[in-house]
Coordinates of C-alpha atoms in Angstrom, one line a residue:
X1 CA -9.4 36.6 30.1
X2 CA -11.6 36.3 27.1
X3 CA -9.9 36.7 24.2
X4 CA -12.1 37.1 20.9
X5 CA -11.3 35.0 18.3
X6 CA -12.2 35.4 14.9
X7 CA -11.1 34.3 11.1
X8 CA -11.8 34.6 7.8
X9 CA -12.5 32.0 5.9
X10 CA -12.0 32.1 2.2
X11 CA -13.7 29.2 -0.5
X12 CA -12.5 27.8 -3.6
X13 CA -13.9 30.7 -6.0
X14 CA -11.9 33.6 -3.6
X15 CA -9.0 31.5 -4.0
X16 CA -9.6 31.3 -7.7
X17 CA -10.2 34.9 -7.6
X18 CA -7.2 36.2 -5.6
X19 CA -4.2 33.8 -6.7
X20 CA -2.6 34.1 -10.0
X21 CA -0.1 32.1 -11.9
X22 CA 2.9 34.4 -10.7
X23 CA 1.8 34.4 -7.2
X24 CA 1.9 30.5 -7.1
X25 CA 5.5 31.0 -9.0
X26 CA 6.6 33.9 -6.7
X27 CA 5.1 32.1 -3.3
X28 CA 7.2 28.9 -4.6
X29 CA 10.5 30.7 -4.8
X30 CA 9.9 32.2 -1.6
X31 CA 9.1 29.0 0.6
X32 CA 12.8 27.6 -1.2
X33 CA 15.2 30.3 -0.2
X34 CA 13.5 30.7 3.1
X35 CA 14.0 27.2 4.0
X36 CA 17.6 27.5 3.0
X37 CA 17.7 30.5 5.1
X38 CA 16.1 28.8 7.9
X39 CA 13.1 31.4 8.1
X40 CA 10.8 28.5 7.5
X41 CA 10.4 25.4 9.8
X42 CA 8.6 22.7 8.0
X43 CA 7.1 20.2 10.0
X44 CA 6.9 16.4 9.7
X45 CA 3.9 15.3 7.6
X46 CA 1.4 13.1 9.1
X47 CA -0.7 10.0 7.3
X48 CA -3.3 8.1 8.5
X49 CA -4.8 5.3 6.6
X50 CA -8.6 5.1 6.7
X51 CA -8.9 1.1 5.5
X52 CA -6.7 -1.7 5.6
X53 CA -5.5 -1.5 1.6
X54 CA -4.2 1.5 2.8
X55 CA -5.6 3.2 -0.6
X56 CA -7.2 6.0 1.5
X57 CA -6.1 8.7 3.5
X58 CA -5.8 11.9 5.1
X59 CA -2.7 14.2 5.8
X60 CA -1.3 17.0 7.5
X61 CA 1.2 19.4 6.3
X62 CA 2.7 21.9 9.0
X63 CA 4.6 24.8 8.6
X64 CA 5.9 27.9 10.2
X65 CA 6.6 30.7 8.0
X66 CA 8.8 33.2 10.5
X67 CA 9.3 36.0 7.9
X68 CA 5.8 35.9 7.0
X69 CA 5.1 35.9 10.9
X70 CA 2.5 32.7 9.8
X71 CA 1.7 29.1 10.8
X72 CA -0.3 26.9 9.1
X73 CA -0.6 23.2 7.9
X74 CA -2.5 21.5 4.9
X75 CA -5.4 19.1 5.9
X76 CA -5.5 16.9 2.7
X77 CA -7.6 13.7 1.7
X78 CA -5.9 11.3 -1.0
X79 CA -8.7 8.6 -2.0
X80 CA -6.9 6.1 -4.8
X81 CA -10.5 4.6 -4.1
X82 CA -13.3 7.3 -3.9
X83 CA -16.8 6.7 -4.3
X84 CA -18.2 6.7 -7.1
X85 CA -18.7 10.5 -8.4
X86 CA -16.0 11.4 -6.0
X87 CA -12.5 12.7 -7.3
X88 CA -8.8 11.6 -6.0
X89 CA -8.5 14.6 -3.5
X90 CA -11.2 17.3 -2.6
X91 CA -12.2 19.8 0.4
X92 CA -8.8 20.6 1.4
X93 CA -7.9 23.2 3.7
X94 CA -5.2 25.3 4.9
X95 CA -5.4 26.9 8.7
X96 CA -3.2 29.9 9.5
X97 CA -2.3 31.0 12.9
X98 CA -0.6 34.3 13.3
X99 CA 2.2 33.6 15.3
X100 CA 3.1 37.1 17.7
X101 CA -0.1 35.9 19.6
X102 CA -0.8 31.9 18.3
X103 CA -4.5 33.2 17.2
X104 CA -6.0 31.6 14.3
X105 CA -6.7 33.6 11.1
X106 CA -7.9 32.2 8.1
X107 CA -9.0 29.0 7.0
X108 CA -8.6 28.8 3.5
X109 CA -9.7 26.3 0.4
X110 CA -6.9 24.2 -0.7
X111 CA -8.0 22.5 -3.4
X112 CA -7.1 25.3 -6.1
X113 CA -3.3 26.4 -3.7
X114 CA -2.5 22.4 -4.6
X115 CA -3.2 22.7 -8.6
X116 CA -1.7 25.9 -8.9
X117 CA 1.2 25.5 -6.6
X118 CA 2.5 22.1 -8.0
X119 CA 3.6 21.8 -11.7
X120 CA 2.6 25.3 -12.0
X121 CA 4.4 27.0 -9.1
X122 CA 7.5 25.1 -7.5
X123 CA 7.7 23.2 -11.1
X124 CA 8.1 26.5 -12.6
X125 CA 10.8 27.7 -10.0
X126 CA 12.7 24.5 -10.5
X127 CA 12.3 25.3 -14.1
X128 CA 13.4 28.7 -14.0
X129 CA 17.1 27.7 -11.9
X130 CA 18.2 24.8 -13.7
X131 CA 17.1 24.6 -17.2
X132 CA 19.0 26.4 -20.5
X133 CA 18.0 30.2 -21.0
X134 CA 15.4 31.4 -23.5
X135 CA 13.6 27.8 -23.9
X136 CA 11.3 28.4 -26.7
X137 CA 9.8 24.8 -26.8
X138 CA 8.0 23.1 -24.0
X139 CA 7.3 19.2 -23.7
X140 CA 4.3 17.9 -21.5
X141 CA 3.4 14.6 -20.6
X142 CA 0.2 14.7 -19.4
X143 CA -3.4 17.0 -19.8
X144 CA -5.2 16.8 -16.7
X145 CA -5.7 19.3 -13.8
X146 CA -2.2 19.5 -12.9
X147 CA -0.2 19.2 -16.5
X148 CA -2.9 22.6 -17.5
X149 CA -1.9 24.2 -14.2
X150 CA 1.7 23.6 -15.1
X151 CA 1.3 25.0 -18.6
X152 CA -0.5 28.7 -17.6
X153 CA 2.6 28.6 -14.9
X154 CA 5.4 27.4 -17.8
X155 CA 3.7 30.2 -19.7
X156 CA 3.7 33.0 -16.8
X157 CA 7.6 32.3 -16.4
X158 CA 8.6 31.8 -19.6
X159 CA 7.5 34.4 -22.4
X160 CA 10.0 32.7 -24.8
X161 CA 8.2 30.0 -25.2
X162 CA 6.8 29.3 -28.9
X163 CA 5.4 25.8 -28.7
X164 CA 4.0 23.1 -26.8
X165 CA 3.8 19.4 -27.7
X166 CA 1.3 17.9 -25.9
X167 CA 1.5 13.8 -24.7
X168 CA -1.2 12.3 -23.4
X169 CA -3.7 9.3 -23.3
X170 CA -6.4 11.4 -23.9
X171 CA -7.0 13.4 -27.3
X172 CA -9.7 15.5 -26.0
X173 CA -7.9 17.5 -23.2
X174 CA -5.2 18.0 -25.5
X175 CA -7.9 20.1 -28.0
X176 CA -9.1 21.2 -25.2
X177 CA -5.9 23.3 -24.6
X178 CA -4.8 23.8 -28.6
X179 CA -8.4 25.9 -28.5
X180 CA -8.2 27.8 -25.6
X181 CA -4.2 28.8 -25.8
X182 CA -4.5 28.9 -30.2
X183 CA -4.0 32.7 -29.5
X184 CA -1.3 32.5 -27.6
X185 CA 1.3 29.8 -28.3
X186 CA 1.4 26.7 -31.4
X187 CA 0.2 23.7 -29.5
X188 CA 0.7 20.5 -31.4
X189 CA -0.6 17.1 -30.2
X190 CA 1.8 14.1 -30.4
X191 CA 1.3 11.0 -30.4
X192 CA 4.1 9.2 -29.5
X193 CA 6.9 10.6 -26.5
X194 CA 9.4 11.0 -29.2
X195 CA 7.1 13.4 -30.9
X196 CA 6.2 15.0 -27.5
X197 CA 10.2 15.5 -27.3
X198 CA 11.1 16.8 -30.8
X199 CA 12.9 20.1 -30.9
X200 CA 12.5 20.5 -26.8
X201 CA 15.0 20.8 -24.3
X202 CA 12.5 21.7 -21.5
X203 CA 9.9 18.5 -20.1
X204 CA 7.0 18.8 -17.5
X205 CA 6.0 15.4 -16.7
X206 CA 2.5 15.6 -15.0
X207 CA 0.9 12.4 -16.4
X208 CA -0.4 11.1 -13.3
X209 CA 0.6 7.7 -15.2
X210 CA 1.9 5.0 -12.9
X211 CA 4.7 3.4 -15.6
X212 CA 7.4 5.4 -17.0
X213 CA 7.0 7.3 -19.9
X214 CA 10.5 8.7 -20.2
X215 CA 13.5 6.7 -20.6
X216 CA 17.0 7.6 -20.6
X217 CA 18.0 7.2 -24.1
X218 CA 15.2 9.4 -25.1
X219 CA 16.8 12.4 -23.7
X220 CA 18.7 14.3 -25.8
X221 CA 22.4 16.5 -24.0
X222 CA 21.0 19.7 -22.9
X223 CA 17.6 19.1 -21.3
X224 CA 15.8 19.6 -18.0
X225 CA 13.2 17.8 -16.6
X226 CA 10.5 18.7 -14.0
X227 CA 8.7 15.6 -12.4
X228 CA 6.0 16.2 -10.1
X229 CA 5.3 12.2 -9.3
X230 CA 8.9 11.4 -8.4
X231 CA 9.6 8.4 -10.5
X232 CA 6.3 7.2 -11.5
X233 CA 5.6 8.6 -14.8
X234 CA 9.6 8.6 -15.4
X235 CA 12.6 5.7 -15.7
X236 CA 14.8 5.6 -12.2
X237 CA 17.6 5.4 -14.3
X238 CA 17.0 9.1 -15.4
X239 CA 17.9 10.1 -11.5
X240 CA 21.4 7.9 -12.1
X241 CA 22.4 8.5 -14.9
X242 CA 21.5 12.3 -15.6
X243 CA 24.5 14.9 -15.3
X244 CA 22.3 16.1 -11.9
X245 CA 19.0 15.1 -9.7
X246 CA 18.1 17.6 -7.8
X247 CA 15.3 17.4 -4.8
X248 CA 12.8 20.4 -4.2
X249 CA 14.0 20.1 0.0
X250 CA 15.2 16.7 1.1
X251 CA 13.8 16.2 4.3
X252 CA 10.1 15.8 2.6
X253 CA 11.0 14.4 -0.2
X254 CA 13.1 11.4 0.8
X255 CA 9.9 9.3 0.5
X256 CA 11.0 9.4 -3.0
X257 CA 13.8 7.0 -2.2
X258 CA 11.5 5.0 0.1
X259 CA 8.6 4.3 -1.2
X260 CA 8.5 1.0 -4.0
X261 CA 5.9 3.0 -5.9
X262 CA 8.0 6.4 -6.9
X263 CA 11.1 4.5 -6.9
X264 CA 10.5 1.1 -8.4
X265 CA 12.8 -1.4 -7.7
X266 CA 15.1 0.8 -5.4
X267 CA 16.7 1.8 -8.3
X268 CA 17.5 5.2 -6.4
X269 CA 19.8 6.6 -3.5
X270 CA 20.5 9.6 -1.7
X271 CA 23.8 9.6 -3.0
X272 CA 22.4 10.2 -6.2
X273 CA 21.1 13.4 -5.4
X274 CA 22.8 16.1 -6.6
X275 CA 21.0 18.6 -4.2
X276 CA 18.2 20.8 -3.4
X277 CA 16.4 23.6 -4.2
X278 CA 16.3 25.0 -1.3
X279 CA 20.4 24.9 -1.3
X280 CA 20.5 26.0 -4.8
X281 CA 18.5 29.2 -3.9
X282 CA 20.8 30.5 -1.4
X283 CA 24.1 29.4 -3.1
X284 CA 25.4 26.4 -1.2
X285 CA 25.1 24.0 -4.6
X286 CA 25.6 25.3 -8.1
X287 CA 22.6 24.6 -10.7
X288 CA 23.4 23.9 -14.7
X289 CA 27.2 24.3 -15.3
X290 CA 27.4 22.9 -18.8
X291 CA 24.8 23.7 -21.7
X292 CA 25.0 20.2 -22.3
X293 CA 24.2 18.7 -19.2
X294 CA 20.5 16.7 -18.7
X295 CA 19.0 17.7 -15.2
X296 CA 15.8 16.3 -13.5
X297 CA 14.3 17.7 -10.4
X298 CA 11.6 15.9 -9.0
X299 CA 9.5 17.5 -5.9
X300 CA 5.6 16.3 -5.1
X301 CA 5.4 19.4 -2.6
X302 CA 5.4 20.4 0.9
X303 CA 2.8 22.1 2.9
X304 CA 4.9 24.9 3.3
X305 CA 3.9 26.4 -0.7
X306 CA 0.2 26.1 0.6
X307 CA 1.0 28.0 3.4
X308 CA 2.9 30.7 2.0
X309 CA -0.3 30.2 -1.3
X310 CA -2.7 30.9 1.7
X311 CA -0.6 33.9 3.6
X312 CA -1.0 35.3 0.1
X313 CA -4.5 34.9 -0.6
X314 CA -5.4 36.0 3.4
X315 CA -3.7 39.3 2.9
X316 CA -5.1 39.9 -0.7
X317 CA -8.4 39.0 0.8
X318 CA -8.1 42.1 3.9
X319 CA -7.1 43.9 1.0
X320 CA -10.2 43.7 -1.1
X321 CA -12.8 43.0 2.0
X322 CA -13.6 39.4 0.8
X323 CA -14.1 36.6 2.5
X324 CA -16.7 35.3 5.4
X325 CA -15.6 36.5 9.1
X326 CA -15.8 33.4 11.7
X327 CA -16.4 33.8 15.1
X328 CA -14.8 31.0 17.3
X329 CA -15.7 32.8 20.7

């Protein structure tokens, strides 16, 4: 039997077009409470090393979305050494497969899902559960793709924000934002992390720096902390000693506790997680309990947000007739 097989495919600029800041918020929450519920499977990701420094590579990031009736996985390249005019990670993709009849439906840019979906989407969500109400000052360490991502997200979920105090190497980026957002929130650029942390309780770290940036006694009794790069940009002794450490989902991100480079020194154990978001979500663990309390919650991601990013941007796209129709047979 010949069975015609088509999909749309969607770029970059559709995905630009189509996905907003809530979406990448609302698509966050979502993929969370559905893996507590067990309506999403998430597969186990799969790295392959290109050259022997293992400083290149390329992943894939299954998942199967039962309540969306989707499949998909994230085809990623990660190049600590590109060549030269090159960046860290281009030309990803997302493939959906529908999965009543396992026919492929969309392939989908992933590039712009990754940016928004990160510090933006499931750092927003992570935000949103554990930090103090009504925040109306908001920390970032960091002014690259992913820190201005984070911000329009921060922004998106909470309108009480005031301020923002920026930290970052660069002094550029950080005008950069003060000019475009100077009608919309006081932005002031600090020099120092104290300065970033003056008068906040709420902290996005998306630095993309490789030495902590954050320590412990730094932190003043009330505060939450999002970290995208595990422990990187942030002291271990932050996940110890803080009131609670929550994961995003444990299964993906127990690299966290495994790898020497997001948990220097070993400093960190499971036993020092709190819990999950994906347990928070559907009630199994409690989030903040005291106003006081000082929570972080690091989570890099799982391809299950891109999936779900994707699902969102295919049936936006059907929606509005964009896209390009491929024809496999």
């Amino acid at each position: 039997m010949n069975i015609p097989e088509n999909l749309l495919f969607l770029n970059e600029n559709d995905v630009l077009s189509l996905l907003t800041p809530a979406d990448a918020i609302a698509a966050a929450e979502d993929t969370f409470f559905h893996i507590g519920t067990g309506e999403i499977t998430v597969g186990t990701m799969a790295l392959m090393f290109v050259d022997a420094r293992r400083s290149n590579n390329f992943h894939s990031m299954p998942a199967i979305l039962h309540h969306r009736q989707v499949a998909g996985v994230k085809w990623i390249d990660t190049y600590s050494e590109p060549l030269p005019g090159y960046p860290f990670s281009h030309g990803n993709l997302v493939i959906l497969s529908d999965t009543k009849s396992g026919s492929p439906i969309a392939l989908v840019g992933a590039t712009n899902i990754t940016t928004m979906r990160t510090a933006g989407g499931h750092g927003v969500v992570q935000a949103q559960h554990l930090a103090n109400p009504d925040p109306a000052v908001l920390s970032v360490f960091g002014c690259g793709a992913q820190a201005k991502a984070g911000i329009q997200g921060f922004l998106e979920g909470f309108p009480t924000l005031k301020q923002l105090r920026l930290f970052s190497r660069s002094r550029k980026p950080m005008e950069e934002v003060r000019t475009r957002l100077s009608d919309r929130i006081e932005v002031v650029i600090c020099d120092t992390p104290e300065q970033a942390l003056a008068g906040s309780n709420l902290v996005l770290m998306a630095s993309g720096a490789q030495q902590p940036l954050l320590y412990m006694d730094q932190i003043r009794p009330g505060t939450t902390i999002i970290g995208i790069e595990g422990f990187r940009d942030l002291d271990p002794q932050i996940g110890r000693k803080a009131d609670k450490w929550y994961l995003g989902y444990k299964q993906p991100d127990a690299h966290i506790i495994e790898s020497s480079l997001l948990n220097p020194g070993g400093t960190l154990r499971m036993e020092h997680v709190f819990g999950d978001m994906t347990e928070l979500l559907t009630g199994t663990i409690p989030g903040r309990e005291k106003e006081s309390e000082i929570i972080v919650s690091t989570h890099m991601g799982m391809g299950a947000h891109d999936v779900n990013c994707a699902m969102t941007v295919y049936v936006r796209a059907l929606e509005k007739g964009l896209g390009q129709e491929l024809h496999l047979c």
